[in-house]
Coordinates of N, CA, C and O in Angstrom, one line a residue:
M1 N 30.5 12.3 -0.7 CA 30.5 10.8 -0.5 C 29.1 10.3 -0.3 O 28.7 9.3 -0.8
Q2 N 28.3 11.0 0.6 CA 27.0 10.5 0.9 C 26.1 10.6 -0.4 O 25.3 9.7 -0.6
C3 N 26.3 11.6 -1.2 CA 25.5 11.8 -2.4 C 25.8 10.6 -3.3 O 24.9 10.0 -3.9
L4 N 27.0 10.2 -3.4 CA 27.4 9.1 -4.3 C 26.8 7.8 -3.8 O 26.3 7.0 -4.6
L5 N 26.8 7.6 -2.5 CA 26.2 6.4 -1.9 C 24.7 6.4 -2.1 O 24.1 5.3 -2.4
L6 N 24.0 7.5 -2.0 CA 22.6 7.6 -2.3 C 22.3 7.3 -3.8 O 21.3 6.6 -4.1
I7 N 23.1 7.8 -4.7 CA 22.9 7.5 -6.1 C 23.1 6.0 -6.4 O 22.3 5.4 -7.1
L8 N 24.1 5.4 -5.8 CA 24.4 4.0 -5.9 C 23.2 3.2 -5.4 O 22.8 2.2 -6.0
L9 N 22.8 3.5 -4.2 CA 21.6 2.8 -3.6 C 20.4 2.9 -4.5 O 19.7 2.0 -4.7
G10 N 20.2 4.1 -5.0 CA 19.0 4.3 -5.9 C 19.1 3.4 -7.2 O 18.1 2.8 -7.6
L11 N 20.3 3.3 -7.7 CA 20.5 2.5 -8.9 C 20.3 1.0 -8.6 O 19.7 0.2 -9.4
I12 N 20.7 0.6 -7.4 CA 20.5 -0.8 -7.0 C 19.0 -1.1 -6.8 O 18.5 -2.1 -7.3
I13 N 18.3 -0.2 -6.2 CA 16.9 -0.3 -6.0 C 16.2 -0.4 -7.3 O 15.3 -1.2 -7.6
L14 N 16.5 0.5 -8.2 CA 15.9 0.5 -9.6 C 16.1 -0.8 -10.3 O 15.3 -1.2 -11.1
N15 N 17.3 -1.4 -10.1 CA 17.6 -2.7 -10.7 C 16.7 -3.8 -10.2 O 16.5 -4.8 -10.9
F16 N 16.1 -3.7 -9.1 CA 15.2 -4.7 -8.5 C 13.7 -4.3 -8.5 O 13.0 -4.6 -7.7
T17 N 13.3 -3.5 -9.6 CA 12.0 -3.0 -9.6 C 10.9 -4.1 -9.7 O 9.7 -3.9 -9.5
H18 N 11.3 -5.3 -10.0 CA 10.4 -6.4 -10.1 C 9.9 -6.8 -8.7 O 8.9 -7.5 -8.5
I19 N 10.6 -6.4 -7.6 CA 10.2 -6.7 -6.3 C 9.9 -5.4 -5.5 O 9.3 -5.4 -4.4
V20 N 10.3 -4.3 -6.0 CA 10.2 -3.0 -5.3 C 9.2 -2.1 -6.1 O 9.3 -2.1 -7.3
Y21 N 8.3 -1.5 -5.4 CA 7.3 -0.6 -6.1 C 7.3 0.8 -5.4 O 7.2 0.9 -4.2
F22 N 7.4 1.8 -6.3 CA 7.5 3.1 -5.8 C 6.1 3.8 -5.8 O 5.4 3.7 -6.8
N23 N 5.6 4.3 -4.7 CA 4.4 5.0 -4.7 C 4.7 6.5 -4.4 O 4.8 6.9 -3.3
I24 N 4.8 7.3 -5.5 CA 5.0 8.7 -5.4 C 3.9 9.5 -6.2 O 4.0 10.7 -6.2
F25 N 3.0 8.8 -6.8 CA 2.0 9.4 -7.7 C 0.6 9.4 -7.2 O -0.2 10.1 -7.6
T26 N 0.2 8.5 -6.3 CA -1.2 8.3 -5.9 C -1.4 8.6 -4.4 O -0.5 8.3 -3.6
H27 N -2.5 9.2 -4.1 CA -2.9 9.4 -2.7 C -3.6 8.3 -2.1 O -4.0 8.4 -0.9
S28 N -3.7 7.1 -2.8 CA -4.4 6.0 -2.2 C -3.7 5.3 -1.1 O -4.3 4.6 -0.3
L29 N -2.4 5.4 -1.1 CA -1.6 4.8 0.0 C -0.5 5.8 0.4 O -0.3 6.8 -0.4
P30 N 0.1 5.7 1.6 CA 1.1 6.6 1.9 C 2.2 6.6 0.9 O 2.6 5.6 0.3
Y31 N 2.8 7.8 0.6 CA 3.9 7.9 -0.3 C 5.1 7.1 0.3 O 5.4 7.1 1.5
G32 N 5.8 6.3 -0.6 CA 6.9 5.6 -0.1 C 7.4 4.5 -1.1 O 7.0 4.5 -2.2
I33 N 8.2 3.6 -0.6 CA 8.7 2.5 -1.3 C 8.1 1.2 -0.7 O 8.2 1.0 0.5
Y34 N 7.6 0.4 -1.5 CA 6.9 -0.8 -1.1 C 7.6 -2.0 -1.7 O 8.1 -2.0 -2.8
V35 N 7.5 -3.2 -1.0 CA 8.0 -4.4 -1.4 C 6.9 -5.3 -1.8 O 5.9 -5.4 -1.1
K36 N 6.9 -5.9 -3.0 CA 5.9 -6.9 -3.4 C 6.1 -8.1 -2.5 O 7.2 -8.6 -2.4
I37 N 5.0 -8.6 -2.0 CA 5.1 -9.8 -1.1 C 4.1 -10.9 -1.6 O 3.2 -10.6 -2.3
R38 N 4.3 -12.1 -1.2 CA 3.4 -13.2 -1.5 C 2.6 -13.4 -0.2 O 3.0 -13.1 0.9
G39 N 1.5 -14.1 -0.4 CA 0.6 -14.4 0.8 C -0.8 -14.4 0.4 O -1.2 -14.1 -0.7
I40 N -1.6 -14.8 1.3 CA -3.1 -14.9 1.2 C -3.6 -13.5 1.5 O -3.4 -13.0 2.6
P41 N -4.3 -12.8 0.6 CA -4.8 -11.5 0.9 C -5.7 -11.5 2.1 O -6.6 -12.3 2.2
Q42 N -5.5 -10.5 3.0 CA -6.3 -10.3 4.2 C -6.8 -8.9 4.2 O -6.3 -8.0 3.6
R43 N -7.9 -8.8 4.9 CA -8.5 -7.4 5.1 C -7.5 -6.5 5.8 O -6.8 -6.9 6.7
G44 N -7.3 -5.3 5.2 CA -6.3 -4.4 5.7 C -5.0 -4.4 5.0 O -4.1 -3.5 5.2
D45 N -4.7 -5.5 4.2 CA -3.5 -5.5 3.4 C -3.5 -4.5 2.3 O -4.5 -4.1 1.8
Y46 N -2.3 -4.0 1.9 CA -2.1 -3.2 0.7 C -2.0 -4.1 -0.5 O -1.4 -5.1 -0.5
A47 N -2.7 -3.6 -1.6 CA -2.7 -4.5 -2.8 C -2.6 -3.6 -4.0 O -2.9 -2.4 -4.0
A48 N -2.1 -4.2 -5.1 CA -2.0 -3.6 -6.4 C -2.9 -4.3 -7.4 O -2.9 -5.6 -7.4
S49 N -3.6 -3.6 -8.2 CA -4.5 -4.2 -9.2 C -4.5 -3.5 -10.5 O -4.4 -2.3 -10.5
C50 N -4.6 -4.3 -11.6 CA -4.9 -3.7 -12.9 C -6.4 -3.7 -13.1 O -7.1 -4.6 -12.6
L51 N -6.9 -2.7 -13.7 CA -8.4 -2.6 -13.9 C -8.8 -3.2 -15.3 O -7.9 -3.3 -16.2
T52 N -10.0 -3.5 -15.5 CA -10.5 -3.9 -16.7 C -10.4 -2.8 -17.8 O -10.3 -1.7 -17.5
P53 N -10.4 -3.2 -19.1 CA -10.2 -2.2 -20.1 C -11.2 -1.0 -20.1 O -10.7 0.1 -20.3
S54 N -12.4 -1.3 -19.9 CA -13.4 -0.2 -19.9 C -13.2 0.7 -18.7 O -13.3 2.0 -18.9
I55 N -12.9 0.2 -17.6 CA -12.6 1.0 -16.4 C -11.3 1.8 -16.5 O -11.2 3.0 -16.2
A56 N -10.3 1.1 -17.0 CA -9.0 1.8 -17.3 C -9.1 2.9 -18.3 O -8.6 4.0 -18.0
K57 N -9.9 2.7 -19.3 CA -10.1 3.8 -20.3 C -10.8 5.0 -19.7 O -10.4 6.1 -19.9
Y58 N -11.8 4.7 -18.9 CA -12.5 5.8 -18.2 C -11.5 6.6 -17.3 O -11.5 7.8 -17.2
G59 N -10.7 5.8 -16.5 CA -9.7 6.4 -15.6 C -8.6 7.2 -16.4 O -8.3 8.3 -15.9
I60 N -8.2 6.8 -17.5 CA -7.2 7.5 -18.3 C -7.9 8.8 -18.9 O -7.4 9.9 -18.8
D61 N -9.1 8.6 -19.4 CA -9.8 9.8 -20.0 C -10.1 10.8 -19.0 O -10.1 12.0 -19.3
R62 N -10.3 10.4 -17.7 CA -10.6 11.4 -16.7 C -9.4 11.9 -16.0 O -9.5 12.8 -15.2
G63 N -8.2 11.3 -16.2 CA -7.0 11.8 -15.6 C -6.8 11.1 -14.2 O -6.0 11.6 -13.4
Y64 N -7.6 10.1 -13.9 CA -7.5 9.4 -12.6 C -6.3 8.4 -12.6 O -5.7 8.1 -11.6
L65 N -5.9 7.9 -13.8 CA -4.8 6.9 -14.0 C -3.8 7.5 -14.9 O -4.1 8.2 -15.9
A66 N -2.5 7.1 -14.7 CA -1.4 7.4 -15.6 C -1.1 6.2 -16.5 O -1.6 5.1 -16.2
Q67 N -0.3 6.4 -17.5 CA 0.2 5.4 -18.3 C 1.1 4.4 -17.5 O 1.8 4.9 -16.6
G68 N 1.0 3.1 -17.8 CA 1.8 2.2 -17.0 C 1.9 0.8 -17.6 O 1.6 0.6 -18.8
A69 N 2.2 -0.1 -16.8 CA 2.6 -1.5 -17.2 C 1.4 -2.5 -17.3 O 1.6 -3.6 -17.7
C70 N 0.2 -2.1 -16.9 CA -0.9 -3.0 -17.0 C -1.2 -3.3 -18.5 O -0.9 -2.5 -19.3
G71 N -1.8 -4.4 -18.8 CA -2.2 -4.8 -20.1 C -3.1 -3.7 -20.8 O -3.1 -3.6 -22.0
T72 N -3.8 -2.9 -20.0 CA -4.6 -1.8 -20.5 C -3.8 -0.5 -20.8 O -4.3 0.5 -21.2
G73 N -2.5 -0.6 -20.4 CA -1.6 0.6 -20.6 C -1.6 1.6 -19.5 O -1.1 2.7 -19.6
T74 N -2.2 1.2 -18.3 CA -2.3 2.1 -17.2 C -1.4 1.6 -16.1 O -0.9 0.5 -16.1
V75 N -1.2 2.4 -15.1 CA -0.5 2.0 -13.8 C -1.5 1.1 -13.1 O -2.7 1.1 -13.3
R76 N -0.9 0.4 -12.1 CA -1.8 -0.4 -11.2 C -2.3 0.5 -10.2 O -1.7 1.5 -9.8
V77 N -3.6 0.3 -9.7 CA -4.1 1.0 -8.6 C -3.6 0.4 -7.4 O -3.5 -0.8 -7.2
L78 N -3.3 1.3 -6.4 CA -2.8 0.8 -5.1 C -3.9 1.2 -4.0 O -4.3 2.3 -3.9
K79 N -4.4 0.2 -3.3 CA -5.5 0.4 -2.4 C -5.4 -0.6 -1.2 O -4.5 -1.4 -1.2
V80 N -6.3 -0.4 -0.3 CA -6.4 -1.3 0.9 C -7.5 -2.3 0.7 O -8.6 -1.9 0.2
I81 N -7.2 -3.6 1.0 CA -8.3 -4.6 0.9 C -9.3 -4.4 2.0 O -8.9 -4.5 3.2
K82 N -10.5 -4.2 1.6 CA -11.6 -4.0 2.6 C -12.6 -5.2 2.5 O -13.3 -5.5 3.5
G83 N -12.8 -5.8 1.3 CA -13.7 -6.9 1.1 C -13.0 -8.1 0.6 O -12.2 -8.0 -0.3
L84 N -13.3 -9.2 1.1 CA -12.7 -10.5 0.7 C -13.7 -11.4 0.1 O -14.9 -11.3 0.2
P85 N -13.3 -12.4 -0.7 CA -14.2 -13.4 -1.3 C -15.1 -13.9 -0.2 O -14.7 -14.3 0.9
G86 N -16.4 -14.0 -0.5 CA -17.4 -14.5 0.4 C -18.1 -13.4 1.2 O -19.2 -13.6 1.8
D87 N -17.6 -12.2 1.2 CA -18.2 -11.1 1.9 C -19.5 -10.6 1.1 O -19.5 -10.6 -0.1
H88 N -20.5 -10.2 1.9 CA -21.7 -9.6 1.3 C -21.5 -8.1 1.1 O -20.9 -7.5 1.9
F89 N -22.0 -7.6 0.0 CA -21.9 -6.2 -0.3 C -23.3 -5.7 -0.9 O -24.0 -6.5 -1.4
A90 N -23.5 -4.4 -0.7 CA -24.7 -3.8 -1.3 C -24.4 -2.4 -1.6 O -23.7 -1.7 -0.9
V91 N -25.0 -1.9 -2.7 CA -24.9 -0.5 -3.1 C -26.3 0.1 -3.1 O -27.1 -0.3 -3.8
K92 N -26.5 1.0 -2.1 CA -27.8 1.6 -2.0 C -27.7 2.9 -1.2 O -26.9 3.1 -0.4
N93 N -28.7 3.8 -1.6 CA -28.8 5.1 -0.9 C -27.5 5.9 -0.9 O -27.2 6.5 0.1
G94 N -26.7 5.7 -1.9 CA -25.4 6.5 -2.0 C -24.3 5.9 -1.2 O -23.3 6.7 -0.9
F95 N -24.4 4.7 -0.8 CA -23.3 4.0 0.0 C -23.0 2.6 -0.5 O -23.9 1.9 -1.0
L96 N -21.8 2.3 -0.3 CA -21.3 0.9 -0.5 C -21.4 0.3 0.9 O -20.6 0.8 1.8
E97 N -22.2 -0.7 1.1 CA -22.2 -1.4 2.4 C -21.5 -2.7 2.3 O -21.7 -3.5 1.4
L98 N -20.6 -2.9 3.2 CA -19.7 -4.0 3.2 C -19.3 -4.5 4.6 O -18.8 -3.6 5.4
D99 N -19.6 -5.7 4.9 CA -19.1 -6.2 6.2 C -19.5 -5.4 7.4 O -18.8 -5.2 8.3
G100 N -20.7 -4.8 7.3 CA -21.3 -4.0 8.4 C -20.8 -2.6 8.4 O -21.2 -1.8 9.3
Y101 N -20.1 -2.1 7.4 CA -19.6 -0.7 7.3 C -20.2 -0.1 6.1 O -20.5 -0.8 5.1
S102 N -20.4 1.2 6.1 CA -20.9 2.0 4.9 C -19.8 3.0 4.5 O -19.2 3.7 5.3
Y103 N -19.6 3.0 3.2 CA -18.6 3.9 2.5 C -19.4 4.8 1.6 O -20.0 4.3 0.6
A104 N -19.3 6.1 1.7 CA -20.1 7.0 0.9 C -19.6 7.0 -0.5 O -18.4 6.9 -0.8
I105 N -20.6 7.0 -1.4 CA -20.3 7.1 -2.9 C -20.6 8.5 -3.3 O -21.7 9.0 -3.2
M106 N -19.6 9.2 -3.8 CA -19.8 10.6 -4.3 C -20.5 10.6 -5.7 O -20.3 9.7 -6.5
N107 N -21.3 11.6 -5.9 CA -21.9 11.8 -7.2 C -21.0 12.5 -8.2 O -21.1 12.3 -9.4
K108 N -20.0 13.3 -7.7 CA -19.1 14.1 -8.5 C -17.7 13.9 -8.1 O -17.4 13.7 -6.9
D109 N -16.8 14.0 -9.0 CA -15.3 13.9 -8.6 C -14.9 15.3 -8.1 O -15.6 16.3 -8.1
S110 N -13.6 15.4 -7.8 CA -13.1 16.7 -7.3 C -13.1 17.8 -8.3 O -12.9 19.0 -7.9
S111 N -13.3 17.5 -9.5 CA -13.4 18.6 -10.6 C -14.9 18.9 -10.8 O -15.1 19.7 -11.8
G112 N -15.8 18.3 -10.1 CA -17.2 18.6 -10.3 C -17.9 17.8 -11.4 O -19.0 18.1 -11.7
R113 N -17.2 16.8 -12.0 CA -17.7 16.0 -13.0 C -18.5 14.9 -12.5 O -18.1 14.3 -11.5
A114 N -19.6 14.5 -13.1 CA -20.4 13.4 -12.6 C -19.6 12.1 -12.7 O -18.8 11.9 -13.6
L115 N -19.7 11.2 -11.7 CA -19.0 10.0 -11.7 C -19.8 8.8 -12.2 O -21.0 8.7 -11.8
S116 N -19.3 8.0 -13.0 CA -19.9 6.8 -13.5 C -19.7 5.6 -12.5 O -18.6 5.5 -12.0
S117 N -20.6 4.7 -12.4 CA -20.5 3.5 -11.6 C -20.4 2.3 -12.5 O -21.2 2.2 -13.5
F118 N -19.5 1.5 -12.3 CA -19.3 0.3 -13.1 C -19.9 -1.0 -12.5 O -19.7 -2.1 -13.0
Y119 N -20.5 -0.8 -11.3 CA -21.1 -2.0 -10.7 C -22.2 -2.6 -11.6 O -23.0 -1.9 -12.1
K120 N -22.2 -3.9 -11.8 CA -23.2 -4.5 -12.6 C -24.4 -5.0 -11.7 O -25.5 -5.2 -12.3
Q121 N -24.3 -5.0 -10.4 CA -25.4 -5.4 -9.6 C -25.4 -4.6 -8.3 O -24.3 -4.0 -8.0
N122 N -26.5 -4.5 -7.7 CA -26.6 -3.6 -6.5 C -26.3 -4.4 -5.2 O -26.1 -3.7 -4.2
A123 N -26.3 -5.7 -5.2 CA -25.9 -6.5 -4.0 C -25.4 -7.8 -4.5 O -25.7 -8.3 -5.6
G124 N -24.7 -8.4 -3.6 CA -24.2 -9.8 -3.9 C -23.1 -10.2 -2.9 O -22.9 -9.6 -1.9
I125 N -22.5 -11.3 -3.3 CA -21.4 -11.9 -2.5 C -20.2 -11.9 -3.4 O -20.2 -12.3 -4.6
L126 N -19.1 -11.4 -2.8 CA -17.8 -11.4 -3.6 C -17.4 -12.8 -4.0 O -17.3 -13.7 -3.1
G127 N -17.1 -13.0 -5.2 CA -16.7 -14.4 -5.7 C -15.2 -14.6 -5.5 O -14.5 -13.8 -5.0
K128 N -14.8 -15.8 -5.9 CA -13.4 -16.2 -5.8 C -12.6 -15.2 -6.5 O -12.9 -14.8 -7.6
D129 N -11.5 -14.7 -5.9 CA -10.6 -13.8 -6.5 C -11.2 -12.4 -6.7 O -10.7 -11.6 -7.5
E130 N -12.3 -12.1 -6.0 CA -12.9 -10.7 -6.1 C -12.7 -10.0 -4.7 O -12.9 -10.6 -3.7
Y131 N -12.2 -8.8 -4.8 CA -11.9 -8.0 -3.6 C -12.5 -6.6 -3.7 O -12.5 -6.1 -4.8
I132 N -12.9 -6.0 -2.6 CA -13.2 -4.6 -2.6 C -12.0 -3.9 -2.1 O -11.4 -4.1 -1.1
L133 N -11.5 -3.0 -3.0 CA -10.3 -2.2 -2.7 C -10.7 -0.7 -2.5 O -11.2 -0.1 -3.4
L134 N -10.4 -0.2 -1.4 CA -10.7 1.2 -1.0 C -9.4 1.9 -0.6 O -8.4 1.3 -0.3
S135 N -9.5 3.2 -0.3 CA -8.4 4.0 0.2 C -8.7 4.5 1.6 O -9.8 5.0 1.8
D136 N -7.8 4.3 2.5 CA -7.9 4.9 3.8 C -7.2 6.3 3.8 O -7.2 6.9 4.9
F137 N -6.6 6.7 2.7 CA -5.8 7.9 2.7 C -6.3 9.1 1.9 O -5.7 10.1 2.0
A138 N -7.3 8.8 1.1 CA -7.9 9.9 0.3 C -9.4 9.8 0.3 O -10.0 8.9 -0.2
K139 N -10.0 10.9 0.8 CA -11.5 10.9 0.9 C -12.2 10.7 -0.4 O -13.2 10.0 -0.5
N140 N -11.6 11.3 -1.5 CA -12.3 11.2 -2.8 C -11.6 10.2 -3.7 O -11.5 10.4 -4.9
S141 N -11.1 9.1 -3.2 CA -10.4 8.1 -3.9 C -11.3 7.5 -5.0 O -12.5 7.2 -4.7
W142 N -10.8 7.2 -6.1 CA -11.6 6.5 -7.2 C -11.2 5.0 -7.0 O -10.1 4.6 -7.3
D143 N -12.1 4.3 -6.4 CA -11.9 2.9 -5.9 C -13.0 2.0 -6.2 O -13.9 2.3 -7.0
S144 N -13.1 0.9 -5.5 CA -14.2 -0.1 -5.7 C -15.6 0.5 -5.5 O -16.5 -0.2 -6.0
R145 N -15.7 1.6 -4.9 CA -17.0 2.2 -4.7 C -17.6 2.6 -6.1 O -18.8 2.7 -6.3
Y146 N -16.7 2.7 -7.1 CA -17.1 3.1 -8.4 C -16.9 2.0 -9.5 O -17.7 1.9 -10.4
W147 N -15.8 1.3 -9.3 CA -15.5 0.3 -10.4 C -15.8 -1.2 -9.9 O -15.6 -2.1 -10.7
G148 N -16.3 -1.3 -8.7 CA -16.7 -2.7 -8.2 C -15.5 -3.5 -7.8 O -14.4 -3.1 -7.6
P149 N -15.8 -4.8 -7.6 CA -14.8 -5.8 -7.1 C -13.7 -5.9 -8.2 O -13.9 -5.7 -9.4
A150 N -12.5 -6.2 -7.7 CA -11.3 -6.3 -8.6 C -10.5 -7.5 -8.2 O -10.6 -8.0 -7.0
S151 N -9.7 -8.0 -9.1 CA -8.7 -9.0 -8.7 C -7.5 -8.3 -8.2 O -7.4 -7.1 -8.3
I152 N -6.5 -9.1 -7.7 CA -5.3 -8.5 -7.1 C -4.1 -9.1 -7.9 O -4.1 -10.3 -8.0
Q153 N -3.2 -8.3 -8.3 CA -2.0 -8.8 -9.0 C -0.9 -9.1 -7.9 O -0.2 -10.1 -8.1
F154 N -0.8 -8.3 -6.9 CA 0.2 -8.6 -5.9 C -0.1 -7.8 -4.6 O -0.8 -6.8 -4.7
L155 N 0.4 -8.3 -3.5 CA 0.3 -7.5 -2.2 C 1.6 -6.7 -2.0 O 2.6 -7.0 -2.6
L156 N 1.4 -5.7 -1.2 CA 2.5 -4.7 -0.9 C 2.8 -4.6 0.6 O 1.8 -4.6 1.3
K157 N 4.0 -4.4 0.9 CA 4.3 -4.1 2.3 C 5.2 -2.9 2.3 O 6.2 -2.8 1.5
P158 N 5.0 -1.9 3.2 CA 5.8 -0.7 3.2 C 7.3 -1.1 3.5 O 7.5 -1.8 4.5
L159 N 8.2 -0.6 2.8 CA 9.6 -0.7 3.0 C 10.1 0.6 3.7 O 10.9 0.6 4.7
W160 N 9.7 1.7 3.1 CA 10.1 3.0 3.6 C 9.1 4.0 3.2 O 8.8 4.2 2.0
L161 N 8.5 4.7 4.2 CA 7.5 5.7 3.9 C 8.1 7.1 4.0 O 8.9 7.3 4.9
F162 N 7.6 7.9 3.1 CA 8.1 9.3 3.1 C 7.3 10.1 4.1 O 6.3 10.7 3.6
E163 N 7.6 10.1 5.3 CA 6.7 10.7 6.3 C 6.8 12.2 6.3 O 5.9 12.9 6.8
N164 N 7.8 12.8 5.7 CA 7.9 14.2 5.7 C 7.1 14.9 4.6 O 7.1 16.1 4.5
V165 N 6.5 14.0 3.7 CA 5.7 14.5 2.6 C 4.3 14.6 3.1 O 3.7 13.6 3.5
K166 N 3.7 15.8 3.0 CA 2.3 16.0 3.4 C 1.4 15.2 2.5 O 1.5 15.3 1.3
Q167 N 0.5 14.5 3.1 CA -0.5 13.7 2.3 C -1.8 13.6 3.1 O -1.8 13.4 4.3
P168 N -2.9 13.8 2.4 CA -4.2 13.8 3.1 C -4.4 12.4 3.6 O -4.1 11.4 3.0
Q169 N -4.9 12.3 4.9 CA -5.2 11.0 5.4 C -6.6 11.0 6.0 O -7.0 12.0 6.7
I170 N -7.3 10.0 5.8 CA -8.7 9.8 6.3 C -8.7 8.5 7.0 O -7.8 7.7 6.8
S171 N -9.8 8.2 7.6 CA -9.9 6.8 8.2 C -11.3 6.2 7.9 O -12.3 6.9 8.0
H172 N -11.2 5.0 7.3 CA -12.4 4.2 7.1 C -12.4 3.2 8.2 O -11.3 2.8 8.7
P173 N -13.5 2.6 8.5 CA -13.5 1.4 9.5 C -12.7 0.3 8.9 O -12.5 0.1 7.8

């Protein structure tokens, strides 16, 4: 009986995928089920973003992104908002400096391949609808340190986290 109820619940949730988002593929946020929410993006919020075509192609070619619903054919990236419109940022000496904090930029990915940077400038102020998206959960996350500021498609709030699944966790300021 419990198995039948779980299957029924699963089918109901899958029916509402326009408001529910499953994170079981990326280490950028804790594994779990998230609800899409409305609101003004704040530092520390979870967000989903589609990347530009050139960055998405690089991500697909490298195996960083899977096929998905974005216009570029990839999944949305799930990250934590660390930089907001109006924030100053700088890329220098192997670090992304943002709001008084420094985030290391790796030269190579976890497979030992050189990483490309898509930043067009070394310093600036985030424009309207530009956000720095990083991961607090994966040390070697492919995030705004490499592809620069991004727009946000929607915000996410955890509905149910799979706490029994081991996942690497790190902490950024």
